[in-house]
Amino acid sequence: SRAPEPPLAKGVVMSHASRTAATLPPTVNIHVIGSCNYDCHFCYARFVTSQVALPLLEGEAVLNLLAQAGVEKITLAGGEPTLHRDLLGVLRQTRKLGMVSALVTNASRIDEEWCVVHLPELRWLVLSLDSAEPETCVRIGRHPKGGTLDHPAQVARVADFLHRWNMKRPREDRVRLKVNIVVTSLNAHEDPSEFLVRLQPERVKLLQCGIRPGENEDAEHLRCTDGAFAAYAQRLKPLQERGITVVTEFEEDQRGSYAMIDPRGCFFQSDDTGRLTTSKPILQVGLAQAWREVGGYDAQKFVARGGQYDPGSVATGTQDTANV
């Protein structure tokens, strides 16, 4: 039988040299489902060999191990996580274990009814935007497969749902809004500042489009130069004066600086070239062993890219039958 493995050390981030497999970062991203209803051409998380959803019971078991290891925040992603039939159960388990929850979504499946049910279980709603121009979104693939939804308009509707929800809640129950933008060769010339002011997010994350061998080599033409990415970030800098925190992640910053779990319950991590390494299933080999199999993460990069900040309190789960 397999000998017991040493537990992961609790705590936050090491302040010295790079890669460590002795600790997890305070935030872990769980890609709960591999499928998506959008076709973003740059996407690195296509999970072409694992178009599955993490079963609820397995997800709960993984969450329990992460909580024991001292993880403070769980970010649920995909694919498109709102396609997961047991998403609410995963969110509830995250709250019950005392971890802050965040959800990264393309917003296409969110309406007022969804907000009433799910927002009490969330602390962060993260909306993927990329462009305020509907035509650019179509060129990027940021729209439903075979559909014609105006993506920026839908994001604005969901942000409005959220703000109206928050107005009716005590401050400690409010859900915080974040916007993610992937900067590519198709949108690097744009300036969505006015649109972002309308959305009123607390944070905006800018990610330089990157290539992950084995996942999205066909997106090489969407790469933007470091200079174009820096210029894009500079245009958004005045948002800081409007109370919106803007963080930037060059492609190099992203490599090896996250803790990510795929829909099969395995850790996956990128090396210095962007190539992904995947562990055996966490529930098969244990959390510590699976984390070692992908080499841990780069603690210095995690801090440098703005990954360490106050995530706020755990969601309360308090339901409200009133409409948003």
Short mmCIF file of C-alpha atoms in Angstrom, two decimals:
data_model
loop_
_atom_site.label_atom_id
_atom_site.label_comp_id
_atom_site.label_asym_id
_atom_site.label_seq_id
_atom_site.Cartn_x
_atom_site.Cartn_y
_atom_site.Cartn_z
CA SER A 1 0.00 0.00 0.00
CA ARG A 2 1.07 3.58 -0.58
CA ALA A 3 2.91 5.12 2.36
CA PRO A 4 1.39 8.27 3.90
CA GLU A 5 2.72 11.43 2.32
CA PRO A 6 3.89 14.52 4.18
CA PRO A 7 1.19 17.20 4.23
CA LEU A 8 1.58 20.44 2.37
CA ALA A 9 2.88 23.16 4.64
CA LYS A 10 0.23 25.69 5.56
CA GLY A 11 0.78 29.37 5.04
CA VAL A 12 0.75 31.77 2.17
CA VAL A 13 3.64 32.49 -0.17
CA MET A 14 7.36 31.99 0.23
CA SER A 15 9.24 35.25 -0.25
CA HIS A 16 12.36 33.73 -1.77
CA ALA A 17 13.40 31.77 -4.80
CA SER A 18 10.95 30.74 -7.36
CA ARG A 19 9.41 27.29 -7.71
CA THR A 20 8.16 25.54 -4.62
CA ALA A 21 6.09 22.41 -4.21
CA ALA A 22 6.11 22.68 -0.42
CA THR A 23 3.16 25.07 -0.34
CA LEU A 24 0.14 25.96 -2.37
CA PRO A 25 -0.65 29.59 -3.14
CA PRO A 26 -3.61 31.05 -1.22
CA THR A 27 -5.74 30.85 -4.39
CA VAL A 28 -6.38 27.68 -6.41
CA ASN A 29 -8.22 27.66 -9.74
CA ILE A 30 -10.49 24.67 -10.35
CA HIS A 31 -11.64 24.17 -13.94
CA VAL A 32 -14.81 22.31 -13.05
CA ILE A 33 -15.86 21.54 -16.63
CA GLY A 34 -14.02 21.14 -19.91
CA SER A 35 -16.80 22.12 -22.29
CA CYS A 36 -17.77 25.65 -23.26
CA ASN A 37 -20.57 27.28 -25.23
CA TYR A 38 -18.15 29.88 -26.65
CA ASP A 39 -15.33 29.43 -29.15
CA CYS A 40 -12.65 31.91 -28.07
CA HIS A 41 -9.85 31.31 -30.55
CA PHE A 42 -7.06 32.12 -28.07
CA CYS A 43 -8.33 29.83 -25.29
CA TYR A 44 -5.59 27.75 -23.62
CA ALA A 45 -8.05 25.74 -21.51
CA ARG A 46 -9.82 23.78 -24.23
CA PHE A 47 -9.35 20.43 -22.48
CA VAL A 48 -9.62 18.66 -25.81
CA THR A 49 -8.86 15.30 -24.16
CA SER A 50 -11.09 15.84 -21.13
CA GLN A 51 -14.44 17.29 -22.16
CA VAL A 52 -15.90 16.22 -18.83
CA ALA A 53 -17.29 17.80 -15.68
CA LEU A 54 -15.73 17.23 -12.26
CA PRO A 55 -18.32 15.14 -10.36
CA LEU A 56 -19.75 16.85 -7.29
CA LEU A 57 -18.58 14.23 -4.79
CA GLU A 58 -15.05 14.25 -6.17
CA GLY A 59 -15.07 18.04 -6.23
CA GLU A 60 -16.15 18.17 -2.61
CA ALA A 61 -13.36 15.76 -1.64
CA VAL A 62 -10.75 17.86 -3.47
CA LEU A 63 -12.08 21.03 -1.85
CA ASN A 64 -11.77 19.41 1.57
CA LEU A 65 -8.10 18.61 0.91
CA LEU A 66 -7.43 22.16 -0.29
CA ALA A 67 -9.04 23.63 2.83
CA GLN A 68 -6.90 21.38 5.03
CA ALA A 69 -3.82 22.62 3.16
CA GLY A 70 -4.65 26.22 4.08
CA VAL A 71 -6.00 27.47 0.73
CA GLU A 72 -8.02 30.64 1.26
CA LYS A 73 -9.74 31.21 -2.08
CA ILE A 74 -11.16 28.96 -4.79
CA THR A 75 -11.67 30.31 -8.30
CA LEU A 76 -14.04 28.18 -10.37
CA ALA A 77 -13.48 28.27 -14.12
CA GLY A 78 -13.87 26.11 -17.19
CA GLY A 79 -14.68 25.73 -20.02
CA GLU A 80 -17.75 27.63 -18.97
CA PRO A 81 -18.49 26.77 -15.30
CA THR A 82 -22.18 27.74 -15.48
CA LEU A 83 -22.62 24.64 -17.69
CA HIS A 84 -21.78 22.43 -14.68
CA ARG A 85 -25.02 20.96 -13.41
CA ASP A 86 -23.77 20.85 -9.82
CA LEU A 87 -22.11 24.29 -9.74
CA LEU A 88 -24.29 25.40 -6.84
CA GLY A 89 -23.23 22.38 -4.81
CA VAL A 90 -19.55 23.11 -5.45
CA LEU A 91 -20.05 26.73 -4.37
CA ARG A 92 -21.88 25.68 -1.21
CA GLN A 93 -19.14 23.25 -0.24
CA THR A 94 -16.51 25.95 -0.78
CA ARG A 95 -18.40 28.24 1.60
CA LYS A 96 -18.95 25.53 4.20
CA LEU A 97 -15.21 24.82 4.26
CA GLY A 98 -14.48 28.49 4.98
CA MET A 99 -12.91 29.41 1.65
CA VAL A 100 -13.67 32.51 -0.42
CA SER A 101 -15.28 31.69 -3.76
CA ALA A 102 -14.88 33.31 -7.17
CA LEU A 103 -16.43 32.38 -10.50
CA VAL A 104 -14.93 33.18 -13.92
CA THR A 105 -17.68 33.20 -16.56
CA ASN A 106 -18.46 34.49 -20.02
CA ALA A 107 -21.78 35.70 -18.52
CA SER A 108 -23.86 34.26 -21.38
CA ARG A 109 -26.02 32.04 -19.14
CA ILE A 110 -26.54 34.49 -16.30
CA ASP A 111 -29.91 36.15 -15.75
CA GLU A 112 -31.78 37.52 -12.75
CA GLU A 113 -32.95 34.08 -11.60
CA TRP A 114 -29.37 32.77 -11.71
CA CYS A 115 -28.24 35.72 -9.61
CA VAL A 116 -30.86 35.13 -6.93
CA VAL A 117 -29.78 31.49 -6.55
CA HIS A 118 -25.99 31.72 -6.96
CA LEU A 119 -24.83 35.13 -5.76
CA PRO A 120 -25.34 34.31 -2.04
CA GLU A 121 -22.69 31.59 -2.45
CA LEU A 122 -20.16 33.89 -4.15
CA ARG A 123 -17.73 36.57 -3.03
CA TRP A 124 -16.32 37.38 -6.50
CA LEU A 125 -17.99 37.34 -9.91
CA VAL A 126 -15.36 37.54 -12.66
CA LEU A 127 -16.66 38.47 -16.12
CA SER A 128 -14.56 37.72 -19.21
CA LEU A 129 -14.83 40.66 -21.57
CA ASP A 130 -11.86 41.06 -24.00
CA SER A 131 -13.49 43.87 -25.99
CA ALA A 132 -16.25 46.45 -25.69
CA GLU A 133 -16.77 46.16 -29.45
CA PRO A 134 -19.23 43.42 -30.53
CA GLU A 135 -17.48 43.04 -33.89
CA THR A 136 -14.12 42.38 -32.20
CA CYS A 137 -15.73 39.80 -29.92
CA VAL A 138 -17.05 37.96 -32.97
CA ARG A 139 -13.62 38.00 -34.62
CA ILE A 140 -12.02 36.65 -31.43
CA GLY A 141 -14.71 33.99 -31.02
CA ARG A 142 -16.06 35.52 -27.81
CA HIS A 143 -19.67 34.65 -28.61
CA PRO A 144 -21.92 31.57 -28.42
CA LYS A 145 -21.19 28.82 -30.91
CA GLY A 146 -23.71 29.26 -33.72
CA GLY A 147 -25.25 32.24 -31.91
CA THR A 148 -25.32 36.00 -32.27
CA LEU A 149 -25.39 37.25 -28.66
CA ASP A 150 -23.93 40.73 -28.24
CA HIS A 151 -21.25 39.82 -25.72
CA PRO A 152 -20.40 43.31 -24.36
CA ALA A 153 -24.10 44.07 -23.92
CA GLN A 154 -24.61 40.81 -22.01
CA VAL A 155 -21.64 41.57 -19.75
CA ALA A 156 -23.14 45.01 -19.05
CA ARG A 157 -26.51 43.43 -18.20
CA VAL A 158 -24.92 41.01 -15.75
CA ALA A 159 -22.88 43.79 -14.12
CA ASP A 160 -26.12 45.73 -13.70
CA PHE A 161 -27.81 42.67 -12.14
CA LEU A 162 -24.92 42.44 -9.69
CA HIS A 163 -24.93 46.09 -8.69
CA ARG A 164 -28.70 46.07 -8.12
CA TRP A 165 -28.31 42.91 -6.05
CA ASN A 166 -25.60 44.51 -3.94
CA MET A 167 -27.69 47.61 -3.27
CA LYS A 168 -30.22 45.44 -1.44
CA ARG A 169 -27.66 43.57 0.67
CA PRO A 170 -25.61 44.43 3.74
CA ARG A 171 -22.09 45.46 2.82
CA GLU A 172 -20.61 42.23 4.20
CA ASP A 173 -22.86 40.18 1.87
CA ARG A 174 -22.06 42.03 -1.35
CA VAL A 175 -20.44 40.26 -4.27
CA ARG A 176 -17.31 41.92 -5.65
CA LEU A 177 -16.94 42.39 -9.41
CA LYS A 178 -13.83 41.72 -11.46
CA VAL A 179 -13.29 41.84 -15.23
CA ASN A 180 -10.76 39.74 -17.15
CA ILE A 181 -9.47 40.92 -20.53
CA VAL A 182 -7.23 38.82 -22.78
CA VAL A 183 -5.22 41.18 -24.98
CA THR A 184 -4.62 39.83 -28.48
CA SER A 185 -3.53 41.18 -31.85
CA LEU A 186 -7.21 41.85 -32.57
CA ASN A 187 -7.97 44.11 -29.60
CA ALA A 188 -4.56 45.50 -28.57
CA HIS A 189 -5.32 48.81 -30.30
CA GLU A 190 -8.57 49.38 -28.38
CA ASP A 191 -9.36 51.35 -25.23
CA PRO A 192 -12.31 49.93 -23.25
CA SER A 193 -11.88 52.43 -20.39
CA GLU A 194 -15.24 54.14 -20.87
CA PHE A 195 -17.04 50.79 -20.97
CA LEU A 196 -15.20 49.59 -17.86
CA VAL A 197 -16.21 52.73 -15.96
CA ARG A 198 -19.79 51.86 -16.85
CA LEU A 199 -19.34 48.32 -15.50
CA GLN A 200 -17.83 49.59 -12.21
CA PRO A 201 -15.63 46.58 -11.41
CA GLU A 202 -13.39 46.59 -8.37
CA ARG A 203 -10.55 44.95 -10.29
CA VAL A 204 -9.55 44.51 -13.93
CA LYS A 205 -7.02 41.87 -14.94
CA LEU A 206 -5.22 42.21 -18.27
CA LEU A 207 -3.70 39.01 -19.63
CA GLN A 208 -1.38 38.95 -22.62
CA CYS A 209 -2.49 36.22 -25.02
CA GLY A 210 -0.22 33.23 -24.60
CA ILE A 211 0.34 29.92 -26.38
CA ARG A 212 0.18 26.57 -24.60
CA PRO A 213 1.66 23.80 -26.77
CA GLY A 214 -0.87 21.02 -27.12
CA GLU A 215 -3.80 23.35 -26.45
CA ASN A 216 -3.85 26.43 -28.66
CA GLU A 217 -0.97 26.49 -31.12
CA ASP A 218 -3.48 27.59 -33.77
CA ALA A 219 -3.77 30.93 -31.95
CA GLU A 220 -0.23 32.07 -32.72
CA HIS A 221 -1.59 34.83 -34.97
CA LEU A 222 -3.47 36.28 -31.97
CA ARG A 223 -0.33 36.92 -29.97
CA CYS A 224 0.38 40.61 -29.39
CA THR A 225 3.85 42.02 -28.78
CA ASP A 226 5.07 42.99 -25.34
CA GLY A 227 5.08 46.61 -26.50
CA ALA A 228 1.46 46.46 -27.69
CA PHE A 229 0.40 44.86 -24.42
CA ALA A 230 2.24 47.48 -22.36
CA ALA A 231 0.64 50.26 -24.42
CA TYR A 232 -2.81 48.76 -23.85
CA ALA A 233 -2.17 48.64 -20.09
CA GLN A 234 -0.96 52.24 -20.14
CA ARG A 235 -4.24 53.38 -21.72
CA LEU A 236 -6.15 51.81 -18.83
CA LYS A 237 -3.90 53.28 -16.15
CA PRO A 238 -6.23 56.29 -15.48
CA LEU A 239 -8.87 53.82 -14.25
CA GLN A 240 -6.89 53.69 -11.01
CA GLU A 241 -8.06 57.25 -10.35
CA ARG A 242 -11.66 56.00 -10.67
CA GLY A 243 -11.13 53.43 -7.92
CA ILE A 244 -10.60 50.49 -10.30
CA THR A 245 -7.50 48.39 -9.63
CA VAL A 246 -5.80 47.29 -12.85
CA VAL A 247 -3.30 44.40 -12.81
CA THR A 248 -1.30 43.19 -15.79
CA GLU A 249 0.04 39.75 -16.64
CA PHE A 250 2.52 39.40 -19.46
CA GLU A 251 2.66 35.89 -20.91
CA GLU A 252 5.84 35.21 -18.96
CA ASP A 253 4.14 36.24 -15.69
CA GLN A 254 1.47 33.58 -16.15
CA ARG A 255 3.80 30.62 -16.67
CA GLY A 256 4.12 28.54 -13.54
CA SER A 257 2.52 31.12 -11.25
CA TYR A 258 -0.92 29.53 -10.83
CA ALA A 259 -2.25 26.46 -9.06
CA MET A 260 -4.76 24.88 -11.44
CA ILE A 261 -6.90 21.75 -11.30
CA ASP A 262 -8.49 20.28 -14.43
CA PRO A 263 -11.97 18.72 -14.83
CA ARG A 264 -10.56 15.26 -14.02
CA GLY A 265 -9.29 16.44 -10.64
CA CYS A 266 -5.61 16.64 -11.66
CA PHE A 267 -3.21 19.52 -11.11
CA PHE A 268 -1.83 21.05 -14.30
CA GLN A 269 0.94 23.59 -14.61
CA SER A 270 2.89 25.35 -17.37
CA ASP A 271 6.67 25.30 -17.60
CA ASP A 272 8.93 28.12 -18.79
CA THR A 273 8.01 27.40 -22.42
CA GLY A 274 4.28 27.36 -21.75
CA ARG A 275 3.93 23.59 -22.14
CA LEU A 276 1.51 22.03 -19.70
CA THR A 277 2.31 19.21 -17.28
CA THR A 278 -0.54 17.25 -15.71
CA SER A 279 -0.46 15.21 -12.50
CA LYS A 280 -2.23 11.98 -11.70
CA PRO A 281 -5.68 12.50 -10.12
CA ILE A 282 -5.42 14.18 -6.71
CA LEU A 283 -7.80 11.69 -5.11
CA GLN A 284 -5.67 8.83 -6.42
CA VAL A 285 -2.19 9.94 -5.34
CA GLY A 286 -2.91 12.61 -2.71
CA LEU A 287 -2.76 16.38 -2.83
CA ALA A 288 0.91 16.72 -1.93
CA GLN A 289 2.13 14.11 -4.42
CA ALA A 290 0.00 15.53 -7.26
CA TRP A 291 1.33 19.03 -6.55
CA ARG A 292 4.90 17.76 -6.64
CA GLU A 293 4.26 16.01 -9.95
CA VAL A 294 3.65 19.39 -11.64
CA GLY A 295 6.56 21.07 -9.86
CA GLY A 296 4.61 23.40 -7.61
CA TYR A 297 4.45 27.08 -8.53
CA ASP A 298 6.62 30.18 -8.81
CA ALA A 299 5.92 32.10 -5.61
CA GLN A 300 7.76 35.22 -6.71
CA LYS A 301 5.80 35.46 -9.94
CA PHE A 302 2.54 34.93 -8.05
CA VAL A 303 3.23 37.96 -5.86
CA ALA A 304 4.67 40.07 -8.70
CA ARG A 305 1.62 39.65 -10.90
CA GLY A 306 -0.70 40.84 -8.13
CA GLY A 307 -1.99 37.42 -7.11
CA GLN A 308 -1.77 38.14 -3.40
CA TYR A 309 -4.42 40.56 -2.18
CA ASP A 310 -7.19 40.58 0.40
CA PRO A 311 -9.92 38.32 -1.04
CA GLY A 312 -12.49 39.46 1.49
CA SER A 313 -14.74 37.34 3.64
CA VAL A 314 -16.36 33.99 2.95
CA ALA A 315 -19.81 34.17 1.34
CA THR A 316 -22.68 33.98 3.80
CA GLY A 317 -25.04 31.80 1.76
CA THR A 318 -27.94 33.97 2.89
CA GLN A 319 -30.77 33.61 0.43
CA ASP A 320 -33.09 36.45 -0.56
CA THR A 321 -36.31 35.64 -2.37
CA ALA A 322 -36.63 39.18 -3.73
CA ASN A 323 -35.77 39.65 -7.37
CA VAL A 324 -32.53 41.33 -8.32
#
